[in-house]
mmCIF file of C-alpha atoms in Angstrom:
data_model
loop_
_atom_site.group_PDB
_atom_site.id
_atom_site.type_symbol
_atom_site.label_atom_id
_atom_site.label_comp_id
_atom_site.label_asym_id
_atom_site.label_seq_id
_atom_site.Cartn_x
_atom_site.Cartn_y
_atom_site.Cartn_z
ATOM 1 C CA MET Z 76 48.112 -29.471 -145.110
ATOM 2 C CA LYS Z 77 45.992 -27.029 -143.054
ATOM 3 C CA LYS Z 78 45.751 -27.592 -139.267
ATOM 4 C CA GLN Z 79 42.256 -27.964 -138.001
ATOM 5 C CA PRO Z 80 41.538 -25.347 -135.163
ATOM 6 C CA LEU Z 81 41.502 -26.636 -131.677
ATOM 7 C CA ARG Z 82 38.896 -26.240 -129.005
ATOM 8 C CA ILE Z 83 40.875 -25.029 -125.934
ATOM 9 C CA ALA Z 84 39.556 -24.647 -122.487
ATOM 10 C CA LEU Z 85 41.899 -22.500 -120.403
ATOM 11 C CA PHE Z 86 41.567 -22.228 -116.648
ATOM 12 C CA THR Z 87 43.439 -19.362 -114.919
ATOM 13 C CA GLY Z 88 43.503 -18.249 -111.272
ATOM 14 C CA LEU Z 89 44.466 -14.691 -112.328
ATOM 15 C CA TYR Z 90 43.239 -12.429 -115.135
ATOM 16 C CA ALA Z 91 42.629 -8.719 -115.781
ATOM 17 C CA PRO Z 92 41.782 -6.457 -113.970
ATOM 18 C CA PHE Z 93 43.976 -8.304 -111.321
ATOM 19 C CA LEU Z 94 47.347 -6.872 -111.999
ATOM 20 C CA THR Z 95 50.034 -9.674 -112.192
ATOM 21 C CA GLY Z 96 52.413 -11.017 -114.789
ATOM 22 C CA VAL Z 97 50.205 -14.182 -115.019
ATOM 23 C CA SER Z 98 47.135 -12.035 -115.932
ATOM 24 C CA ILE Z 99 49.009 -10.268 -118.667
ATOM 25 C CA ALA Z 100 50.501 -13.556 -119.972
ATOM 26 C CA VAL Z 101 47.165 -15.387 -120.064
ATOM 27 C CA HIS Z 102 45.603 -12.434 -122.002
ATOM 28 C CA GLN Z 103 48.349 -12.444 -124.575
ATOM 29 C CA ARG Z 104 48.202 -16.173 -124.963
ATOM 30 C CA VAL Z 105 44.385 -16.339 -125.392
ATOM 31 C CA HIS Z 106 44.594 -13.380 -127.923
ATOM 32 C CA TRP Z 107 47.216 -15.126 -130.032
ATOM 33 C CA LEU Z 108 45.270 -18.396 -130.024
ATOM 34 C CA LEU Z 109 42.149 -16.662 -131.074
ATOM 35 C CA GLU Z 110 44.034 -14.871 -133.913
ATOM 36 C CA GLN Z 111 45.082 -18.369 -135.179
ATOM 37 C CA GLY Z 112 41.472 -19.338 -135.425
ATOM 38 C CA HIS Z 113 41.270 -21.704 -132.326
ATOM 39 C CA GLU Z 114 38.147 -21.747 -130.217
ATOM 40 C CA VAL Z 115 39.012 -20.632 -126.672
ATOM 41 C CA PHE Z 116 36.853 -21.029 -123.557
ATOM 42 C CA LEU Z 117 38.436 -18.923 -120.810
ATOM 43 C CA ILE Z 118 37.511 -19.681 -117.212
ATOM 44 C CA HIS Z 119 38.770 -16.835 -115.078
ATOM 45 C CA PRO Z 120 38.316 -15.158 -111.673
ATOM 46 C CA GLN Z 121 35.330 -12.836 -111.208
ATOM 47 C CA ILE Z 122 35.742 -9.292 -110.265
ATOM 48 C CA ASN Z 123 32.962 -8.069 -107.921
ATOM 49 C CA LYS Z 124 32.017 -5.442 -105.327
ATOM 50 C CA LYS Z 125 34.179 -7.101 -102.647
ATOM 51 C CA PHE Z 126 37.292 -5.680 -104.294
ATOM 52 C CA ALA Z 127 38.390 -2.012 -104.061
ATOM 53 C CA LYS Z 128 37.152 0.191 -106.951
ATOM 54 C CA GLN Z 129 40.621 0.939 -108.230
ATOM 55 C CA VAL Z 130 41.149 -2.737 -108.903
ATOM 56 C CA GLY Z 131 38.218 -3.016 -111.299
ATOM 57 C CA ASN Z 132 39.011 0.309 -112.879
ATOM 58 C CA ARG Z 133 42.560 -0.532 -114.066
ATOM 59 C CA PRO Z 134 43.151 0.290 -117.757
ATOM 60 C CA MET Z 135 44.267 -3.263 -118.629
ATOM 61 C CA SER Z 136 43.555 -5.280 -121.837
ATOM 62 C CA GLY Z 137 40.963 -7.915 -120.930
ATOM 63 C CA LEU Z 138 37.624 -9.438 -121.826
ATOM 64 C CA GLU Z 139 36.406 -6.485 -123.926
ATOM 65 C CA GLU Z 140 39.294 -7.028 -126.384
ATOM 66 C CA LEU Z 141 38.709 -10.735 -126.584
ATOM 67 C CA GLN Z 142 34.946 -10.552 -126.990
ATOM 68 C CA SER Z 143 35.411 -9.180 -130.427
ATOM 69 C CA PHE Z 144 36.446 -12.656 -131.570
ATOM 70 C CA PRO Z 145 33.459 -14.923 -132.530
ATOM 71 C CA ASN Z 146 35.521 -17.950 -131.502
ATOM 72 C CA PHE Z 147 35.819 -16.741 -127.798
ATOM 73 C CA SER Z 148 33.736 -17.619 -124.893
ATOM 74 C CA SER Z 149 34.266 -17.145 -121.085
ATOM 75 C CA TYR Z 150 33.005 -17.963 -117.702
ATOM 76 C CA ALA Z 151 33.914 -15.937 -114.424
ATOM 77 C CA PHE Z 152 34.013 -18.252 -111.331
ATOM 78 C CA PRO Z 153 33.081 -16.682 -107.982
ATOM 79 C CA THR Z 154 35.801 -15.207 -105.822
ATOM 80 C CA GLU Z 155 36.515 -13.044 -102.824
ATOM 81 C CA PRO Z 156 39.613 -11.080 -101.898
ATOM 82 C CA LEU Z 157 42.678 -13.070 -100.967
ATOM 83 C CA ILE Z 158 43.167 -13.044 -97.218
ATOM 84 C CA PHE Z 159 46.608 -11.471 -97.203
ATOM 85 C CA TYR Z 160 46.453 -9.697 -100.470
ATOM 86 C CA LYS Z 161 43.084 -7.911 -100.810
ATOM 87 C CA SER Z 162 43.574 -6.846 -104.482
ATOM 88 C CA LEU Z 163 44.044 -10.453 -105.688
ATOM 89 C CA PRO Z 164 41.202 -13.099 -105.993
ATOM 90 C CA GLN Z 165 40.581 -16.236 -103.965
ATOM 91 C CA PRO Z 166 38.276 -18.753 -105.734
ATOM 92 C CA LEU Z 167 35.378 -19.776 -103.651
ATOM 93 C CA ASN Z 168 35.097 -23.589 -102.976
ATOM 94 C CA TYR Z 169 34.247 -25.497 -106.130
ATOM 95 C CA HIS Z 170 30.950 -26.565 -104.641
ATOM 96 C CA HIS Z 171 29.717 -23.140 -105.743
ATOM 97 C CA TRP Z 172 30.021 -23.978 -109.311
ATOM 98 C CA SER Z 173 30.756 -26.963 -111.542
ATOM 99 C CA ASP Z 174 33.668 -26.746 -113.948
ATOM 100 C CA THR Z 175 33.049 -30.274 -115.311
ATOM 101 C CA LYS Z 176 29.532 -29.299 -116.497
ATOM 102 C CA LEU Z 177 31.071 -26.298 -118.272
ATOM 103 C CA LEU Z 178 33.571 -28.558 -119.987
ATOM 104 C CA GLU Z 179 30.828 -31.052 -120.957
ATOM 105 C CA LYS Z 180 29.044 -28.332 -122.817
ATOM 106 C CA PHE Z 181 32.220 -26.976 -124.570
ATOM 107 C CA LYS Z 182 33.835 -30.424 -125.317
ATOM 108 C CA PRO Z 183 37.467 -29.198 -125.413
ATOM 109 C CA ASP Z 184 40.180 -30.898 -127.438
ATOM 110 C CA VAL Z 185 42.736 -29.829 -124.780
ATOM 111 C CA ILE Z 186 42.694 -28.159 -121.357
ATOM 112 C CA LEU Z 187 45.226 -25.681 -120.107
ATOM 113 C CA VAL Z 188 45.479 -24.943 -116.482
ATOM 114 C CA GLU Z 189 47.385 -21.710 -115.515
ATOM 115 C CA GLU Z 190 48.554 -20.737 -112.010
ATOM 116 C CA ALA Z 191 46.884 -21.515 -108.660
ATOM 117 C CA ALA Z 192 43.920 -23.511 -110.091
ATOM 118 C CA GLN Z 193 46.244 -26.462 -110.296
ATOM 119 C CA MET Z 194 46.666 -26.567 -106.459
ATOM 120 C CA ARG Z 195 45.677 -29.842 -104.865
ATOM 121 C CA GLY Z 196 45.278 -31.146 -101.313
ATOM 122 C CA LEU Z 197 47.550 -29.645 -98.619
ATOM 123 C CA TYR Z 198 49.497 -27.889 -101.349
ATOM 124 C CA SER Z 199 46.436 -25.651 -101.942
ATOM 125 C CA ILE Z 200 46.625 -24.108 -98.522
ATOM 126 C CA PHE Z 201 49.457 -21.814 -99.440
ATOM 127 C CA LEU Z 202 47.578 -20.120 -102.248
ATOM 128 C CA GLN Z 203 44.018 -20.453 -100.894
ATOM 129 C CA GLY Z 204 43.317 -22.778 -103.870
ATOM 130 C CA TYR Z 205 40.456 -25.097 -104.732
ATOM 131 C CA GLY Z 206 41.687 -28.073 -102.862
ATOM 132 C CA ARG Z 207 41.574 -30.128 -106.053
ATOM 133 C CA PRO Z 208 42.878 -29.746 -109.597
ATOM 134 C CA VAL Z 209 40.333 -27.886 -111.860
ATOM 135 C CA GLY Z 210 39.403 -29.858 -114.939
ATOM 136 C CA VAL Z 211 41.218 -33.020 -114.029
ATOM 137 C CA ASP Z 212 37.933 -34.897 -113.322
ATOM 138 C CA TYR Z 213 36.724 -34.188 -116.772
ATOM 139 C CA ALA Z 214 40.103 -34.878 -118.389
ATOM 140 C CA LYS Z 215 40.301 -38.335 -116.746
ATOM 141 C CA ARG Z 216 36.729 -39.271 -117.633
ATOM 142 C CA THR Z 217 37.006 -38.218 -121.327
ATOM 143 C CA LYS Z 218 40.764 -38.964 -121.776
ATOM 144 C CA THR Z 219 41.257 -35.230 -122.837
ATOM 145 C CA PRO Z 220 44.876 -34.007 -122.638
ATOM 146 C CA ILE Z 221 45.260 -31.556 -119.749
ATOM 147 C CA LEU Z 222 48.374 -29.370 -119.250
ATOM 148 C CA SER Z 223 49.654 -27.390 -116.350
ATOM 149 C CA ILE Z 224 51.258 -24.088 -117.329
ATOM 150 C CA PHE Z 225 53.852 -23.520 -114.687
ATOM 151 C CA HIS Z 226 54.042 -19.826 -113.583
ATOM 152 C CA THR Z 227 55.028 -19.606 -109.952
ATOM 153 C CA ASP Z 228 57.930 -21.170 -108.193
ATOM 154 C CA ILE Z 229 55.584 -22.181 -105.273
ATOM 155 C CA VAL Z 230 58.234 -24.083 -103.410
ATOM 156 C CA ALA Z 231 60.393 -20.874 -103.270
ATOM 157 C CA TYR Z 232 57.257 -18.980 -102.050
ATOM 158 C CA ILE Z 233 56.567 -21.479 -99.257
ATOM 159 C CA ARG Z 234 60.234 -21.380 -98.180
ATOM 160 C CA TYR Z 235 60.181 -17.604 -98.251
ATOM 161 C CA TYR Z 236 57.122 -17.204 -96.143
ATOM 162 C CA LEU Z 237 57.762 -20.079 -93.696
ATOM 163 C CA GLY Z 238 61.380 -19.330 -93.261
ATOM 164 C CA ASN Z 239 64.413 -21.812 -93.491
ATOM 165 C CA VAL Z 240 63.820 -23.373 -90.093
ATOM 166 C CA LEU Z 241 60.077 -24.282 -90.522
ATOM 167 C CA PHE Z 242 60.732 -25.208 -94.175
ATOM 168 C CA THR Z 243 63.402 -27.660 -93.074
ATOM 169 C CA PHE Z 244 60.741 -29.615 -91.138
ATOM 170 C CA LEU Z 245 58.509 -29.677 -94.238
ATOM 171 C CA ARG Z 246 61.191 -30.497 -96.708
ATOM 172 C CA PRO Z 247 60.496 -34.319 -96.535
ATOM 173 C CA ILE Z 248 56.931 -33.838 -97.720
ATOM 174 C CA VAL Z 249 57.495 -31.257 -100.421
ATOM 175 C CA PRO Z 250 58.401 -33.887 -103.079
ATOM 176 C CA LEU Z 251 55.208 -35.783 -102.153
ATOM 177 C CA LEU Z 252 53.094 -32.693 -102.713
ATOM 178 C CA VAL Z 253 54.898 -31.766 -105.984
ATOM 179 C CA LYS Z 254 54.374 -35.371 -107.217
ATOM 180 C CA GLN Z 255 50.784 -35.246 -106.267
ATOM 181 C CA PHE Z 256 49.783 -32.150 -108.134
ATOM 182 C CA SER Z 257 52.040 -32.909 -111.147
ATOM 183 C CA GLU Z 258 50.881 -36.453 -111.777
ATOM 184 C CA ALA Z 259 47.335 -35.216 -112.333
ATOM 185 C CA TYR Z 260 48.341 -33.744 -115.661
ATOM 186 C CA THR Z 261 49.214 -35.078 -119.042
ATOM 187 C CA LEU Z 262 52.111 -32.633 -119.090
ATOM 188 C CA ASN Z 263 53.605 -29.954 -116.831
ATOM 189 C CA LEU Z 264 55.125 -27.199 -118.986
ATOM 190 C CA PHE Z 265 57.980 -25.109 -117.614
ATOM 191 C CA PRO Z 266 59.333 -21.940 -119.445
ATOM 192 C CA SER Z 267 62.736 -22.336 -117.694
ATOM 193 C CA ARG Z 268 65.191 -25.275 -117.984
ATOM 194 C CA GLU Z 269 66.590 -24.476 -114.502
ATOM 195 C CA GLN Z 270 63.044 -24.512 -112.893
ATOM 196 C CA LEU Z 271 62.271 -27.812 -114.701
ATOM 197 C CA SER Z 272 65.449 -29.340 -113.312
ATOM 198 C CA LYS Z 273 64.709 -28.102 -109.841
ATOM 199 C CA TYR Z 274 61.133 -29.558 -109.837
ATOM 200 C CA GLN Z 275 62.202 -32.830 -111.439
ATOM 201 C CA LYS Z 276 64.496 -33.323 -108.474
ATOM 202 C CA LEU Z 277 61.400 -32.753 -106.306
ATOM 203 C CA GLN Z 278 59.558 -35.572 -108.056
ATOM 204 C CA CYS Z 279 57.596 -33.514 -110.655
ATOM 205 C CA GLN Z 280 55.915 -35.899 -112.972
ATOM 206 C CA ARG Z 281 55.822 -35.539 -116.764
ATOM 207 C CA GLY Z 282 57.626 -32.160 -116.686
ATOM 208 C CA GLU Z 283 58.751 -30.631 -120.041
ATOM 209 C CA TYR Z 284 60.573 -27.445 -121.073
ATOM 210 C CA VAL Z 285 58.646 -25.376 -123.598
ATOM 211 C CA PRO Z 286 59.560 -21.694 -123.966
ATOM 212 C CA TYR Z 287 55.863 -20.552 -123.989
ATOM 213 C CA GLN Z 288 56.488 -17.353 -121.888
ATOM 214 C CA GLY Z 289 57.093 -14.619 -124.346
ATOM 215 C CA ILE Z 290 56.786 -10.827 -124.591
ATOM 216 C CA ASN Z 291 55.647 -8.450 -127.194
ATOM 217 C CA CYS Z 292 58.974 -7.290 -128.653
ATOM 218 C CA GLU Z 293 57.261 -4.868 -130.926
ATOM 219 C CA LYS Z 294 55.507 -3.206 -128.020
ATOM 220 C CA PHE Z 295 58.513 -3.062 -125.751
ATOM 221 C CA HIS Z 296 61.125 -1.230 -127.757
ATOM 222 C CA PRO Z 297 63.868 1.441 -127.227
ATOM 223 C CA ARG Z 298 61.898 3.803 -129.345
ATOM 224 C CA ASN Z 299 59.436 4.196 -126.506
ATOM 225 C CA ILE Z 300 61.799 6.775 -125.046
ATOM 226 C CA CYS Z 301 59.437 9.182 -126.793
ATOM 227 C CA TYR Z 302 57.000 8.491 -123.971
ATOM 228 C CA ASP Z 303 59.466 9.445 -121.332
ATOM 229 C CA PRO Z 304 57.412 10.164 -118.149
ATOM 230 C CA VAL Z 305 59.974 12.670 -116.859
ATOM 231 C CA PRO Z 306 61.640 14.172 -119.912
ATOM 232 C CA ASN Z 307 63.359 16.965 -118.075
ATOM 233 C CA ASP Z 308 64.954 14.712 -115.369
ATOM 234 C CA LYS Z 309 68.428 13.923 -116.595
ATOM 235 C CA ARG Z 310 69.497 11.879 -113.614
ATOM 236 C CA PRO Z 311 70.696 8.253 -114.131
ATOM 237 C CA THR Z 312 67.516 6.145 -113.485
ATOM 238 C CA VAL Z 313 67.363 2.810 -111.777
ATOM 239 C CA LEU Z 314 63.943 1.181 -112.270
ATOM 240 C CA PHE Z 315 61.960 -1.545 -110.571
ATOM 241 C CA VAL Z 316 58.517 -2.681 -111.878
ATOM 242 C CA GLY Z 317 56.485 -5.338 -110.078
ATOM 243 C CA ARG Z 318 54.206 -6.271 -107.333
ATOM 244 C CA ILE Z 319 55.094 -4.594 -103.978
ATOM 245 C CA THR Z 320 55.161 -7.762 -101.984
ATOM 246 C CA ALA Z 321 57.504 -9.534 -99.568
ATOM 247 C CA GLU Z 322 58.319 -12.438 -101.962
ATOM 248 C CA LYS Z 323 59.567 -9.914 -104.534
ATOM 249 C CA ASN Z 324 62.117 -8.785 -102.050
ATOM 250 C CA VAL Z 325 61.274 -5.125 -102.724
ATOM 251 C CA THR Z 326 62.678 -3.967 -99.378
ATOM 252 C CA GLN Z 327 66.154 -4.953 -100.483
ATOM 253 C CA ILE Z 328 65.976 -2.162 -103.096
ATOM 254 C CA LEU Z 329 65.785 0.462 -100.321
ATOM 255 C CA ASP Z 330 68.482 -1.407 -98.354
ATOM 256 C CA ALA Z 331 70.736 -1.079 -101.336
ATOM 257 C CA TYR Z 332 69.912 2.537 -102.228
ATOM 258 C CA PRO Z 333 72.265 4.215 -99.722
ATOM 259 C CA PHE Z 334 75.244 2.187 -101.117
ATOM 260 C CA ILE Z 335 74.281 3.249 -104.679
ATOM 261 C CA ALA Z 336 73.753 6.948 -103.782
ATOM 262 C CA ALA Z 337 77.146 7.007 -101.971
ATOM 263 C CA GLN Z 338 78.844 6.392 -105.237
ATOM 264 C CA VAL Z 339 76.290 7.914 -107.684
ATOM 265 C CA PRO Z 340 74.883 10.868 -105.712
ATOM 266 C CA ASP Z 341 72.463 11.971 -108.352
ATOM 267 C CA VAL Z 342 70.913 8.555 -108.932
ATOM 268 C CA HIS Z 343 67.056 8.318 -109.210
ATOM 269 C CA LEU Z 344 65.426 5.189 -107.984
ATOM 270 C CA VAL Z 345 61.906 4.617 -109.306
ATOM 271 C CA ILE Z 346 59.701 1.938 -107.842
ATOM 272 C CA ILE Z 347 56.536 1.126 -109.927
ATOM 273 C CA GLY Z 348 53.798 -1.208 -108.699
ATOM 274 C CA SER Z 349 51.414 -1.792 -105.932
ATOM 275 C CA GLY Z 350 50.807 -4.478 -103.191
ATOM 276 C CA PRO Z 351 50.664 -5.225 -99.525
ATOM 277 C CA LEU Z 352 53.957 -3.534 -98.715
ATOM 278 C CA ASP Z 353 52.934 -0.160 -100.312
ATOM 279 C CA LYS Z 354 52.848 1.716 -96.966
ATOM 280 C CA GLU Z 355 56.121 0.284 -95.710
ATOM 281 C CA ILE Z 356 57.976 1.150 -98.943
ATOM 282 C CA ARG Z 357 56.595 4.677 -99.028
ATOM 283 C CA ARG Z 358 57.426 5.192 -95.405
ATOM 284 C CA ARG Z 359 61.038 4.064 -95.893
ATOM 285 C CA ALA Z 360 61.334 6.091 -99.164
ATOM 286 C CA GLN Z 361 60.601 9.274 -97.226
ATOM 287 C CA LYS Z 362 64.160 9.070 -95.845
ATOM 288 C CA PHE Z 363 65.348 9.756 -99.484
ATOM 289 C CA PRO Z 364 62.892 12.375 -100.705
ATOM 290 C CA ASN Z 365 65.241 13.641 -103.478
ATOM 291 C CA GLY Z 366 66.460 10.217 -104.738
ATOM 292 C CA VAL Z 367 63.609 7.740 -104.471
ATOM 293 C CA THR Z 368 60.207 7.929 -106.220
ATOM 294 C CA VAL Z 369 57.506 5.461 -105.421
ATOM 295 C CA TRP Z 370 55.407 5.976 -108.505
ATOM 296 C CA GLY Z 371 52.593 3.560 -107.801
ATOM 297 C CA GLU Z 372 50.939 1.632 -110.751
ATOM 298 C CA SER Z 373 51.820 2.580 -114.367
ATOM 299 C CA HIS Z 374 50.053 1.505 -117.485
ATOM 300 C CA GLY Z 375 50.006 1.980 -121.299
ATOM 301 C CA THR Z 376 52.557 4.279 -123.021
ATOM 302 C CA GLU Z 377 53.692 5.692 -119.713
ATOM 303 C CA LEU Z 378 55.007 2.317 -118.581
ATOM 304 C CA LEU Z 379 56.605 1.694 -121.932
ATOM 305 C CA GLY Z 380 58.337 5.029 -121.445
ATOM 306 C CA TRP Z 381 59.724 4.016 -118.058
ATOM 307 C CA PHE Z 382 61.185 0.777 -119.394
ATOM 308 C CA ALA Z 383 62.861 2.607 -122.322
ATOM 309 C CA ARG Z 384 64.234 5.588 -120.392
ATOM 310 C CA ALA Z 385 65.792 3.615 -117.414
ATOM 311 C CA ASP Z 386 69.545 3.175 -117.307
ATOM 312 C CA VAL Z 387 69.250 -0.066 -115.355
ATOM 313 C CA PHE Z 388 66.291 -2.227 -114.594
ATOM 314 C CA ILE Z 389 66.625 -4.093 -111.273
ATOM 315 C CA ASN Z 390 65.132 -7.214 -109.784
ATOM 316 C CA PRO Z 391 66.057 -8.493 -106.277
ATOM 317 C CA SER Z 392 63.485 -11.334 -106.209
ATOM 318 C CA LEU Z 393 64.624 -14.892 -105.517
ATOM 319 C CA THR Z 394 61.181 -16.448 -106.176
ATOM 320 C CA GLU Z 395 60.855 -15.721 -109.948
ATOM 321 C CA ASN Z 396 59.756 -18.419 -112.347
ATOM 322 C CA PHE Z 397 60.598 -16.702 -115.532
ATOM 323 C CA CYS Z 398 60.160 -13.007 -114.889
ATOM 324 C CA THR Z 399 58.327 -11.139 -117.646
ATOM 325 C CA THR Z 400 59.501 -7.640 -116.537
ATOM 326 C CA ASN Z 401 63.156 -8.723 -116.884
ATOM 327 C CA ASN Z 402 62.501 -9.516 -120.559
ATOM 328 C CA GLU Z 403 60.333 -6.402 -121.119
ATOM 329 C CA ALA Z 404 63.175 -4.288 -119.847
ATOM 330 C CA LEU Z 405 65.752 -6.030 -122.155
ATOM 331 C CA ALA Z 406 63.389 -5.673 -125.101
ATOM 332 C CA SER Z 407 63.331 -2.035 -124.277
ATOM 333 C CA GLY Z 408 67.083 -1.850 -124.566
ATOM 334 C CA THR Z 409 67.679 -1.650 -120.790
ATOM 335 C CA PRO Z 410 70.287 -3.778 -119.115
ATOM 336 C CA VAL Z 411 69.205 -5.802 -116.034
ATOM 337 C CA VAL Z 412 70.817 -6.213 -112.667
ATOM 338 C CA ALA Z 413 69.114 -9.048 -110.721
ATOM 339 C CA SER Z 414 69.776 -11.363 -107.767
ATOM 340 C CA MET Z 415 70.851 -14.743 -108.754
ATOM 341 C CA ALA Z 416 67.883 -17.206 -108.939
ATOM 342 C CA PRO Z 417 67.277 -20.322 -111.043
ATOM 343 C CA SER Z 418 65.471 -18.956 -114.105
ATOM 344 C CA THR Z 419 67.005 -15.537 -113.836
ATOM 345 C CA THR Z 420 70.372 -16.967 -114.769
ATOM 346 C CA GLU Z 421 68.739 -17.925 -118.121
ATOM 347 C CA GLN Z 422 67.556 -14.387 -118.736
ATOM 348 C CA VAL Z 423 70.481 -12.245 -117.499
ATOM 349 C CA MET Z 424 73.791 -13.218 -119.096
ATOM 350 C CA VAL Z 425 76.535 -11.732 -117.033
ATOM 351 C CA GLY Z 426 78.549 -9.143 -119.022
ATOM 352 C CA TYR Z 427 76.316 -9.529 -122.113
ATOM 353 C CA ASN Z 428 72.963 -8.004 -121.124
ATOM 354 C CA GLY Z 429 73.290 -7.369 -117.470
ATOM 355 C CA LEU Z 430 74.781 -8.401 -114.151
ATOM 356 C CA LEU Z 431 73.851 -10.849 -111.320
ATOM 357 C CA SER Z 432 74.367 -10.280 -107.677
ATOM 358 C CA GLU Z 433 74.591 -12.508 -104.662
ATOM 359 C CA PRO Z 434 71.130 -13.346 -103.169
ATOM 360 C CA ASN Z 435 70.031 -11.258 -100.280
ATOM 361 C CA ASN Z 436 73.142 -9.171 -100.300
ATOM 362 C CA PRO Z 437 72.049 -5.402 -100.624
ATOM 363 C CA GLU Z 438 75.695 -4.187 -100.810
ATOM 364 C CA ASP Z 439 76.655 -6.541 -103.612
ATOM 365 C CA PHE Z 440 73.373 -5.765 -105.352
ATOM 366 C CA ALA Z 441 74.164 -1.992 -105.072
ATOM 367 C CA ASN Z 442 77.757 -2.581 -106.358
ATOM 368 C CA LYS Z 443 76.532 -4.365 -109.491
ATOM 369 C CA ILE Z 444 74.257 -1.475 -110.244
ATOM 370 C CA VAL Z 445 77.018 1.093 -109.614
ATOM 371 C CA THR Z 446 79.374 -0.975 -111.852
ATOM 372 C CA VAL Z 447 76.919 -0.383 -114.747
ATOM 373 C CA LEU Z 448 76.212 3.289 -114.069
ATOM 374 C CA LYS Z 449 79.839 4.350 -113.652
ATOM 375 C CA ASN Z 450 81.269 2.443 -116.573
ATOM 376 C CA PRO Z 451 79.832 4.074 -119.771
ATOM 377 C CA GLU Z 452 81.584 1.599 -122.070
ATOM 378 C CA LEU Z 453 80.136 -1.344 -120.125
ATOM 379 C CA LYS Z 454 76.733 0.276 -120.026
ATOM 380 C CA ASN Z 455 76.724 0.917 -123.775
ATOM 381 C CA GLN Z 456 77.759 -2.667 -124.490
ATOM 382 C CA LEU Z 457 75.004 -4.110 -122.184
ATOM 383 C CA THR Z 458 72.425 -1.703 -123.693
ATOM 384 C CA GLU Z 459 73.314 -2.609 -127.243
ATOM 385 C CA GLN Z 460 73.071 -6.331 -126.549
ATOM 386 C CA ALA Z 461 69.945 -6.207 -124.322
ATOM 387 C CA ARG Z 462 67.262 -6.218 -126.994
ATOM 388 C CA PRO Z 463 68.961 -8.747 -129.351
ATOM 389 C CA SER Z 464 69.222 -11.231 -126.296
ATOM 390 C CA VAL Z 465 65.283 -11.559 -126.078
ATOM 391 C CA LEU Z 466 64.154 -11.418 -129.607
ATOM 392 C CA LYS Z 467 63.950 -15.257 -129.580
ATOM 393 C CA LEU Z 468 61.345 -14.849 -126.889
ATOM 394 C CA ASP Z 469 58.968 -12.713 -128.917
ATOM 395 C CA TRP Z 470 55.411 -13.607 -128.103
ATOM 396 C CA SER Z 471 54.563 -15.000 -131.579
ATOM 397 C CA VAL Z 472 57.653 -17.305 -131.551
ATOM 398 C CA CYS Z 473 56.840 -18.697 -128.028
ATOM 399 C CA SER Z 474 53.119 -19.113 -128.783
ATOM 400 C CA GLN Z 475 53.975 -21.055 -131.936
ATOM 401 C CA LYS Z 476 56.119 -23.462 -129.864
ATOM 402 C CA LEU Z 477 53.175 -23.982 -127.408
ATOM 403 C CA GLU Z 478 50.657 -24.466 -130.323
ATOM 404 C CA ASP Z 479 52.983 -27.054 -131.905
ATOM 405 C CA ARG Z 480 53.082 -29.048 -128.639
ATOM 406 C CA LEU Z 481 49.288 -28.886 -128.294
ATOM 407 C CA TYR Z 482 48.860 -30.447 -131.820
ATOM 408 C CA GLN Z 483 51.249 -33.207 -130.889
ATOM 409 C CA LEU Z 484 48.978 -34.094 -127.938
ATOM 410 C CA VAL Z 485 45.690 -33.830 -129.750
ATOM 411 C CA ASP Z 486 44.836 -36.535 -132.267
ATOM 412 C CA ILE Z 487 42.891 -34.568 -134.711
ATOM 413 C CA PRO Z 488 43.209 -35.363 -138.543
ATOM 414 C CA GLN Z 489 44.598 -32.654 -140.649
ATOM 415 C CA GLN Z 490 42.623 -30.807 -143.320
ATOM 416 C CA VAL Z 491 43.967 -30.782 -146.838
ATOM 417 C CA ASP Z 492 43.893 -27.346 -148.605
ATOM 418 C CA SER Z 493 41.562 -27.427 -151.567
ATOM 419 C CA LEU Z 494 42.960 -26.737 -154.975
ATOM 420 C CA PRO Z 495 41.968 -23.384 -156.563
#
């Protein structure tokens, strides 16, 4: 039996050249679906002159790569820079365009909604969203399956930015908001069992675990040490890669650095990424001119080289959903030290491929890093087991699981292969 290709409409609030893990994941997912012969209609944020030139000039895989497929089409919805993060897009009010008319023309078998486009009602305020779920009107009218692909632990973001005191006052309405946005979808897919459990307790409707969030294990590989960006630097390297934002807890890295340097004097901390806290991080890094390098953005083989040459990859964030860079580091053969957070405990297995520290505890975070750096036997053990620990999350494996779930939801008769 041969499966009939699906017509898939995919809405995303983030896509290249906007640099986020979501953008990269969406591109990989669409590329894989196209390779399988599915028709994909990608509805994505527009890049325009309102954004800084360096945003549009990023060397990221995007539309040009997908447009070579005859079964691909796309629409860029109007945007403007996000109020507090000028290099990310904020969709204009849906009155500026009609997603339902787009869908009426494409007639999808299934609709995928990724990231902030799923925001609804008061919930949308926190990410400047549409104020209604994109595609839900069409899905209800035509009885088309519509799935929410869960990327961001938005409740953790809200708590982080509002603080514990204000969040305490809002806590009673959080389950109502979660129920409201989740019940609009046929399914809400989570890549993490821990996150699914957390949101089910918050009244998430029709939530389901599907390990759809993979990485390219062939691309991220220990052999990329051949691309070493600083081949003559033999210092032990501690690496962070991610957005330089408050919710990523990047400042904790510099809080921890003095504790690390006190025990490993020649340690080299490298911070890769960009974001609203760029100036603050660079200013603080000036206190450690010989030990901290704020590299900025990195792409292509240079970034692959950083992942492979690092001795330890670090992640102090408490708001991760299922962090892609953790897995990219592990696939590159680099052990991970991360702060304990729901999904991170599924990625980092203590004593096997990394270590976990107490949340918001720079000294404990530093001690875990030092433990790896000063114990060659432990480091070798973690390094040896890092890559095998994530091979089950190779992009092809995860995408196949998502495709299987889509076919279960879409009632399309199977084609029988003709005899030769």
